[in-house]
């Protein structure tokens, strides 16, 4: 037995010891990344657990995991032309592990408002390969696929290309996992731009028109790249995997985050439904703008899908087709649409309600009429009572879906929180009981 292998967990914090400089078998580096993969799985499982103590442990693993990934390096060395299939598998697996860790850290940022410990500017690797290439069962099949697909672009080049306004610079396509990493990088970019904007003393916290325009261009270019990828599909059961489908949820979330400042947090880390509902209730009012209409429309379309399929059916089957990304995006959609309807219900709303806003209100009411949460039809659509009922009903539809069969405990907590928030809207009161 190799003594270095047998002692691979004898280093500080139980981590692998430093590989010896003369080591040419990659055993030390392999141990490092295998440990990172194991820690990642522990963190991923604990992140969505119901108990706050387990969540704390998951977040505590972040710094150790980030250190392991950095120790191995956020750059990938180009393989030689005559590299074997086995050498390529090892290099590609390590690269994909690092990108997935980057994306998961970003999910922590989305949900818990914790800045990612790995920044997109640090990634100096080529994007992951296509699903067909990675899943090739033999060396011969792998070589055959590699002849058909273009080489993976460098992450930094692909990311900066998203902000280009010249169509010539945005041609080509990236792999499904590559697109997934890029949409996470755009969401991270939006997060940090908003952090900077909040610190400005000469503004109201809104993004500048130039920032919004640049990010809208980047999101449009990302969509074009997603469509160009022959492996992209809206079917979560696609043979190439659900990554492309999950990316579309993050695109919707990116549009919402671009057009509305969600704020510093929604108390999801407390795992207390009443505290979460109170944080929803106490969040600042929506500022209605023409730009916001697009994000609201995205939220309305997100609601239309489960309504058309059937709320009860989606509630029973979501665990088989929805990722945690779709649940988190649906929460953002429910929150935005409800807050927007609440803003419209104010007496003499400013600015005046536009034709586009009226059409969205009518669309939402028509959708809800097909559910058990339909609102009264004896009042005008624009009456404050009707709009408040619409706001609460939107929350109840999503709550019913979240309370159905699901894999992650946090989804059930979110469903309970949305129901409590809907109660608050209907009674006009906040709750303080049961907070712990």
Short mmCIF file of C-alpha atoms in Angstrom, two decimals, residues 43-415:
data_model
loop_
_atom_site.label_atom_id
_atom_site.label_comp_id
_atom_site.label_asym_id
_atom_site.label_seq_id
_atom_site.Cartn_x
_atom_site.Cartn_y
_atom_site.Cartn_z
CA UNK A 43 -22.53 21.00 2.09
CA UNK A 44 -25.10 20.58 -0.69
CA UNK A 45 -27.22 18.14 1.32
CA UNK A 46 -27.06 20.24 4.49
CA UNK A 47 -27.73 23.57 2.75
CA UNK A 48 -31.43 22.81 2.18
CA UNK A 49 -32.05 20.95 5.47
CA UNK A 50 -34.83 22.07 7.79
CA UNK A 51 -32.79 22.68 10.93
CA UNK A 52 -30.83 25.88 11.38
CA UNK A 53 -27.94 24.12 13.15
CA UNK A 54 -27.31 21.91 10.12
CA UNK A 55 -27.41 24.97 7.87
CA UNK A 56 -24.74 26.64 10.03
CA UNK A 57 -22.50 23.62 9.55
CA UNK A 58 -23.10 23.72 5.79
CA UNK A 59 -22.10 27.37 5.60
CA UNK A 60 -19.06 26.70 7.77
CA UNK A 61 -17.81 24.21 5.17
CA UNK A 62 -17.69 26.98 2.57
CA UNK A 63 -14.32 28.35 3.61
CA UNK A 64 -12.67 24.91 3.80
CA UNK A 65 -14.09 23.93 0.41
CA UNK A 66 -13.01 27.23 -1.18
CA UNK A 67 -9.50 26.75 0.22
CA UNK A 68 -9.26 23.23 -1.22
CA UNK A 69 -10.38 24.40 -4.65
CA UNK A 70 -7.97 27.33 -4.62
CA UNK A 71 -5.10 25.12 -3.48
CA UNK A 72 -5.62 22.97 -6.54
CA UNK A 73 -5.89 26.11 -8.67
CA UNK A 74 -8.58 27.95 -10.60
CA UNK A 75 -6.64 27.57 -13.84
CA UNK A 76 -6.53 24.51 -16.06
CA UNK A 77 -3.43 23.55 -17.99
CA UNK A 78 -4.08 22.67 -21.65
CA UNK A 79 -3.75 18.96 -22.32
CA UNK A 80 -1.41 17.78 -25.02
CA UNK A 81 -2.87 16.74 -28.37
CA UNK A 82 -2.03 13.10 -27.71
CA UNK A 83 -3.54 13.03 -24.19
CA UNK A 84 -5.28 9.76 -23.41
CA UNK A 85 -8.99 9.44 -22.69
CA UNK A 86 -8.19 8.64 -19.04
CA UNK A 87 -6.06 11.78 -18.66
CA UNK A 88 -8.81 13.87 -20.24
CA UNK A 89 -11.46 12.37 -17.92
CA UNK A 90 -9.41 13.28 -14.86
CA UNK A 91 -8.80 16.86 -16.03
CA UNK A 92 -12.41 17.44 -17.12
CA UNK A 93 -13.83 16.00 -13.88
CA UNK A 94 -11.66 18.30 -11.77
CA UNK A 95 -12.62 21.30 -13.91
CA UNK A 96 -16.34 20.51 -13.66
CA UNK A 97 -16.05 20.09 -9.90
CA UNK A 98 -14.60 23.59 -9.58
CA UNK A 99 -17.30 25.16 -11.75
CA UNK A 100 -20.05 23.38 -9.80
CA UNK A 101 -18.59 24.58 -6.49
CA UNK A 102 -18.54 28.13 -7.90
CA UNK A 103 -22.20 27.81 -8.91
CA UNK A 104 -23.26 26.38 -5.56
CA UNK A 105 -21.53 29.17 -3.66
CA UNK A 106 -23.55 31.52 -5.82
CA UNK A 107 -26.77 29.72 -4.80
CA UNK A 108 -25.82 30.51 -1.19
CA UNK A 109 -25.51 34.14 -2.24
CA UNK A 110 -28.94 34.10 -3.90
CA UNK A 111 -30.72 32.51 -0.94
CA UNK A 112 -28.82 33.77 2.09
CA UNK A 113 -27.26 36.98 0.76
CA UNK A 114 -23.75 35.70 1.49
CA UNK A 115 -21.11 36.93 -0.97
CA UNK A 116 -19.59 34.01 -2.85
CA UNK A 117 -16.14 32.90 -1.73
CA UNK A 118 -15.16 32.33 -5.37
CA UNK A 119 -15.52 35.25 -7.76
CA UNK A 120 -16.14 34.89 -11.47
CA UNK A 121 -13.05 37.03 -12.13
CA UNK A 122 -10.90 34.29 -10.55
CA UNK A 123 -11.94 31.56 -12.97
CA UNK A 124 -9.21 31.13 -15.57
CA UNK A 125 -10.44 27.83 -16.99
CA UNK A 126 -12.02 26.75 -20.23
CA UNK A 127 -15.73 26.06 -19.98
CA UNK A 128 -16.88 22.47 -19.36
CA UNK A 129 -17.32 20.23 -22.39
CA UNK A 130 -20.62 19.08 -23.90
CA UNK A 131 -22.75 16.43 -22.22
CA UNK A 132 -22.26 14.04 -25.14
CA UNK A 133 -18.49 14.31 -24.83
CA UNK A 134 -18.48 13.86 -21.06
CA UNK A 135 -20.85 10.87 -21.19
CA UNK A 136 -18.96 9.06 -23.97
CA UNK A 137 -18.75 5.40 -22.82
CA UNK A 138 -15.54 4.51 -24.69
CA UNK A 139 -12.38 6.18 -25.91
CA UNK A 140 -13.44 5.61 -29.52
CA UNK A 141 -16.83 7.25 -28.96
CA UNK A 142 -15.12 10.13 -27.13
CA UNK A 143 -12.78 10.78 -30.05
CA UNK A 144 -15.74 10.64 -32.45
CA UNK A 145 -17.71 13.22 -30.47
CA UNK A 146 -14.69 15.52 -30.08
CA UNK A 147 -14.40 15.75 -33.86
CA UNK A 148 -17.96 17.11 -34.10
CA UNK A 149 -17.95 19.71 -31.32
CA UNK A 150 -15.99 22.97 -31.22
CA UNK A 151 -13.29 23.43 -28.57
CA UNK A 152 -14.47 24.90 -25.28
CA UNK A 153 -13.86 28.67 -25.02
CA UNK A 154 -12.10 30.24 -22.08
CA UNK A 155 -14.57 31.26 -19.34
CA UNK A 156 -13.36 34.87 -19.21
CA UNK A 157 -13.63 35.28 -22.99
CA UNK A 158 -17.12 33.75 -23.04
CA UNK A 159 -18.26 35.93 -20.13
CA UNK A 160 -16.99 39.20 -21.61
CA UNK A 161 -18.49 38.22 -24.96
CA UNK A 162 -21.95 38.29 -23.33
CA UNK A 163 -21.63 42.05 -22.89
CA UNK A 164 -20.78 42.60 -26.55
CA UNK A 165 -23.31 44.44 -28.69
CA UNK A 166 -21.87 43.09 -31.91
CA UNK A 167 -23.65 39.93 -33.06
CA UNK A 168 -20.43 38.80 -34.72
CA UNK A 169 -18.79 38.45 -31.33
CA UNK A 170 -21.57 36.36 -29.79
CA UNK A 171 -21.79 33.57 -32.35
CA UNK A 172 -21.08 29.97 -31.44
CA UNK A 173 -22.42 27.95 -28.57
CA UNK A 174 -21.35 26.76 -25.16
CA UNK A 175 -22.11 23.50 -23.40
CA UNK A 176 -25.09 23.20 -21.08
CA UNK A 177 -22.88 23.28 -17.98
CA UNK A 178 -20.92 26.15 -19.51
CA UNK A 179 -24.13 28.16 -19.94
CA UNK A 180 -25.12 27.26 -16.38
CA UNK A 181 -21.83 28.68 -15.06
CA UNK A 182 -22.22 31.83 -17.17
CA UNK A 183 -25.74 32.62 -15.94
CA UNK A 184 -24.47 32.22 -12.37
CA UNK A 185 -21.64 34.65 -13.21
CA UNK A 186 -24.20 37.18 -14.49
CA UNK A 187 -26.29 36.85 -11.30
CA UNK A 188 -23.12 37.35 -9.25
CA UNK A 189 -22.34 40.44 -11.35
CA UNK A 190 -25.83 41.84 -10.63
CA UNK A 191 -25.33 41.17 -6.92
CA UNK A 192 -22.08 43.14 -6.70
CA UNK A 193 -23.34 45.99 -8.87
CA UNK A 194 -26.28 46.33 -6.47
CA UNK A 195 -23.93 46.30 -3.45
CA UNK A 196 -21.98 49.20 -4.96
CA UNK A 197 -25.15 51.08 -5.85
CA UNK A 198 -26.50 50.85 -2.29
CA UNK A 199 -23.34 52.54 -0.99
CA UNK A 200 -23.63 55.57 -3.26
CA UNK A 201 -24.55 58.76 -1.45
CA UNK A 202 -25.76 60.56 -4.55
CA UNK A 203 -28.50 58.17 -5.64
CA UNK A 204 -31.64 56.34 -4.54
CA UNK A 205 -30.15 52.86 -4.72
CA UNK A 206 -31.36 52.13 -8.24
CA UNK A 207 -29.01 50.77 -10.88
CA UNK A 208 -27.81 53.29 -13.43
CA UNK A 209 -29.35 53.12 -16.92
CA UNK A 210 -25.94 52.13 -18.30
CA UNK A 211 -25.64 49.22 -15.87
CA UNK A 212 -29.16 48.01 -16.67
CA UNK A 213 -28.62 48.32 -20.42
CA UNK A 214 -25.33 46.38 -20.30
CA UNK A 215 -26.82 43.59 -18.21
CA UNK A 216 -29.93 43.35 -20.37
CA UNK A 217 -27.67 42.94 -23.38
CA UNK A 218 -25.70 40.24 -21.58
CA UNK A 219 -28.88 38.34 -20.65
CA UNK A 220 -30.15 38.54 -24.25
CA UNK A 221 -26.83 37.24 -25.53
CA UNK A 222 -26.92 34.44 -22.98
CA UNK A 223 -30.39 33.46 -24.24
CA UNK A 224 -29.11 33.38 -27.82
CA UNK A 225 -26.22 31.16 -26.75
CA UNK A 226 -28.60 28.85 -24.89
CA UNK A 227 -30.78 28.48 -27.98
CA UNK A 228 -27.75 27.75 -30.20
CA UNK A 229 -26.68 24.83 -28.03
CA UNK A 230 -28.12 21.69 -29.68
CA UNK A 231 -28.27 20.04 -26.24
CA UNK A 232 -30.51 22.74 -24.76
CA UNK A 233 -34.00 21.56 -23.85
CA UNK A 234 -36.95 22.64 -21.71
CA UNK A 235 -37.57 18.99 -20.87
CA UNK A 236 -36.24 18.18 -17.38
CA UNK A 237 -36.09 14.51 -18.40
CA UNK A 238 -33.92 15.20 -21.46
CA UNK A 239 -31.24 12.52 -22.05
CA UNK A 240 -28.56 15.22 -21.86
CA UNK A 241 -29.64 16.02 -18.31
CA UNK A 242 -31.64 18.83 -16.65
CA UNK A 243 -28.83 21.43 -16.52
CA UNK A 244 -30.11 23.42 -19.52
CA UNK A 245 -33.66 23.34 -18.08
CA UNK A 246 -32.38 24.53 -14.68
CA UNK A 247 -30.51 27.38 -16.36
CA UNK A 248 -33.77 28.85 -17.65
CA UNK A 249 -34.99 29.25 -14.07
CA UNK A 250 -31.83 31.18 -13.25
CA UNK A 251 -32.39 33.41 -16.28
CA UNK A 252 -35.81 34.36 -14.95
CA UNK A 253 -34.27 34.99 -11.54
CA UNK A 254 -31.58 37.18 -13.12
CA UNK A 255 -34.20 39.36 -14.81
CA UNK A 256 -35.99 39.77 -11.48
CA UNK A 257 -32.81 40.65 -9.60
CA UNK A 258 -31.86 43.11 -12.32
CA UNK A 259 -35.16 44.97 -12.08
CA UNK A 260 -35.85 44.87 -8.37
CA UNK A 261 -33.66 45.22 -5.30
CA UNK A 262 -34.71 42.20 -3.24
CA UNK A 263 -32.87 43.62 -0.26
CA UNK A 264 -30.36 42.28 2.23
CA UNK A 265 -32.26 39.12 3.15
CA UNK A 266 -35.54 37.33 3.66
CA UNK A 267 -34.69 35.42 6.85
CA UNK A 268 -34.60 32.08 5.03
CA UNK A 269 -31.63 31.11 7.18
CA UNK A 270 -33.85 31.19 10.29
CA UNK A 271 -35.99 28.32 8.98
CA UNK A 272 -38.82 29.97 10.96
CA UNK A 273 -41.90 30.46 8.71
CA UNK A 274 -43.23 33.35 10.80
CA UNK A 275 -39.95 35.23 10.74
CA UNK A 276 -39.67 34.63 7.00
CA UNK A 277 -43.24 35.84 6.42
CA UNK A 278 -42.60 38.94 8.53
CA UNK A 279 -39.47 39.69 6.50
CA UNK A 280 -41.57 39.48 3.32
CA UNK A 281 -44.14 41.78 4.87
CA UNK A 282 -41.58 44.31 6.09
CA UNK A 283 -39.55 44.46 2.87
CA UNK A 284 -39.71 47.80 1.16
CA UNK A 285 -42.47 48.53 -1.32
CA UNK A 286 -42.00 47.90 -5.01
CA UNK A 287 -41.13 50.93 -7.13
CA UNK A 288 -43.18 50.50 -10.29
CA UNK A 289 -41.31 51.36 -13.49
CA UNK A 290 -41.71 50.45 -17.17
CA UNK A 291 -38.58 48.29 -16.85
CA UNK A 292 -40.12 46.33 -13.99
CA UNK A 293 -43.02 45.26 -16.20
CA UNK A 294 -40.79 42.73 -18.00
CA UNK A 295 -39.78 41.08 -14.72
CA UNK A 296 -43.41 41.03 -13.58
CA UNK A 297 -44.40 39.41 -16.87
CA UNK A 298 -41.71 36.73 -16.32
CA UNK A 299 -43.28 36.10 -12.90
CA UNK A 300 -46.78 35.85 -14.34
CA UNK A 301 -45.61 33.36 -16.98
CA UNK A 302 -43.94 31.30 -14.26
CA UNK A 303 -47.32 31.09 -12.50
CA UNK A 304 -49.15 30.15 -15.71
CA UNK A 305 -47.18 26.90 -16.15
CA UNK A 306 -48.39 25.07 -12.99
CA UNK A 307 -51.88 26.53 -13.43
CA UNK A 308 -52.15 25.10 -16.95
CA UNK A 309 -50.75 21.72 -15.91
CA UNK A 310 -52.82 21.61 -12.73
CA UNK A 311 -51.72 22.81 -9.29
CA UNK A 312 -52.43 19.52 -7.53
CA UNK A 313 -50.60 17.51 -10.19
CA UNK A 314 -47.55 19.79 -10.05
CA UNK A 315 -47.60 19.65 -6.24
CA UNK A 316 -47.50 15.84 -6.37
CA UNK A 317 -44.89 15.51 -9.10
CA UNK A 318 -42.57 18.53 -8.70
CA UNK A 319 -40.00 16.45 -6.85
CA UNK A 320 -39.36 14.52 -10.08
CA UNK A 321 -38.97 17.48 -12.45
CA UNK A 322 -38.05 20.58 -10.41
CA UNK A 323 -34.59 21.35 -9.16
CA UNK A 324 -33.93 23.56 -6.14
CA UNK A 325 -33.17 26.33 -8.67
CA UNK A 326 -36.76 26.21 -9.93
CA UNK A 327 -38.12 26.36 -6.39
CA UNK A 328 -35.95 29.36 -5.54
CA UNK A 329 -36.91 31.11 -8.77
CA UNK A 330 -40.58 30.42 -8.10
CA UNK A 331 -40.21 32.03 -4.68
CA UNK A 332 -38.78 35.16 -6.30
CA UNK A 333 -41.61 35.17 -8.84
CA UNK A 334 -44.25 34.78 -6.12
CA UNK A 335 -42.68 37.53 -4.03
CA UNK A 336 -42.34 39.99 -6.92
CA UNK A 337 -45.81 39.42 -8.38
CA UNK A 338 -47.45 39.69 -4.97
CA UNK A 339 -45.53 42.85 -4.03
CA UNK A 340 -46.31 44.41 -7.41
CA UNK A 341 -50.04 43.74 -7.05
CA UNK A 342 -49.87 45.16 -3.53
CA UNK A 343 -48.27 48.33 -4.91
CA UNK A 344 -51.09 48.67 -7.45
CA UNK A 345 -53.69 48.36 -4.68
CA UNK A 346 -52.58 51.59 -3.01
CA UNK A 347 -54.99 54.54 -3.29
CA UNK A 348 -54.07 56.71 -6.28
CA UNK A 349 -50.99 54.68 -7.30
CA UNK A 350 -48.08 56.65 -8.72
CA UNK A 351 -47.35 56.53 -11.57
CA UNK A 352 -50.75 55.85 -13.09
CA UNK A 353 -51.46 52.25 -14.01
CA UNK A 354 -50.32 51.61 -17.58
CA UNK A 355 -52.08 49.54 -20.23
CA UNK A 356 -49.39 46.85 -19.96
CA UNK A 357 -49.93 46.65 -16.21
CA UNK A 358 -53.68 46.33 -16.68
CA UNK A 359 -53.15 43.48 -19.13
CA UNK A 360 -50.92 41.65 -16.65
CA UNK A 361 -53.52 42.09 -13.89
CA UNK A 362 -56.17 40.68 -16.20
CA UNK A 363 -53.88 37.77 -17.11
CA UNK A 364 -53.25 36.96 -13.45
CA UNK A 365 -56.96 37.10 -12.60
CA UNK A 366 -57.82 34.82 -15.55
CA UNK A 367 -55.19 32.31 -14.38
CA UNK A 368 -56.45 32.36 -10.80
CA UNK A 369 -60.04 31.87 -12.01
CA UNK A 370 -58.94 28.37 -13.05
CA UNK A 371 -57.90 27.53 -9.49
CA UNK A 372 -59.57 27.20 -6.10
CA UNK A 373 -58.07 30.59 -5.22
CA UNK A 374 -60.20 32.65 -7.63
CA UNK A 375 -61.04 36.16 -6.39
CA UNK A 376 -64.44 37.82 -6.22
CA UNK A 377 -65.83 38.86 -9.58
CA UNK A 378 -68.36 41.46 -8.33
CA UNK A 379 -65.71 44.18 -7.98
CA UNK A 380 -63.75 46.02 -10.67
CA UNK A 381 -60.33 44.57 -11.47
CA UNK A 382 -58.56 47.79 -10.45
CA UNK A 383 -60.27 48.08 -7.06
CA UNK A 384 -57.87 47.88 -4.08
CA UNK A 385 -59.83 44.96 -2.62
CA UNK A 386 -59.52 42.90 -5.81
CA UNK A 387 -55.81 43.64 -6.20
CA UNK A 388 -55.08 42.69 -2.58
CA UNK A 389 -57.02 39.46 -3.06
CA UNK A 390 -55.03 38.75 -6.21
CA UNK A 391 -51.82 39.38 -4.29
CA UNK A 392 -52.76 36.91 -1.55
CA UNK A 393 -54.07 34.32 -4.03
CA UNK A 394 -50.80 34.33 -5.98
CA UNK A 395 -49.01 33.45 -2.75
CA UNK A 396 -51.48 30.69 -1.95
CA UNK A 397 -51.09 29.03 -5.35
CA UNK A 398 -47.33 28.87 -4.95
CA UNK A 399 -47.69 27.78 -1.32
CA UNK A 400 -49.88 24.85 -2.39
CA UNK A 401 -47.19 23.78 -4.87
CA UNK A 402 -44.37 24.14 -2.35
CA UNK A 403 -46.31 22.17 0.26
CA UNK A 404 -46.65 19.20 -2.08
CA UNK A 405 -44.20 16.34 -2.51
CA UNK A 406 -40.65 17.68 -2.49
CA UNK A 407 -37.08 16.61 -1.85
CA UNK A 408 -35.70 19.53 0.14
CA UNK A 409 -37.05 20.54 3.55
CA UNK A 410 -36.53 24.25 2.87
CA UNK A 411 -39.20 24.09 0.14
CA UNK A 412 -41.80 23.03 2.70
CA UNK A 413 -40.72 25.88 4.99
CA UNK A 414 -41.13 28.34 2.11
CA UNK A 415 -44.64 27.03 1.41
#
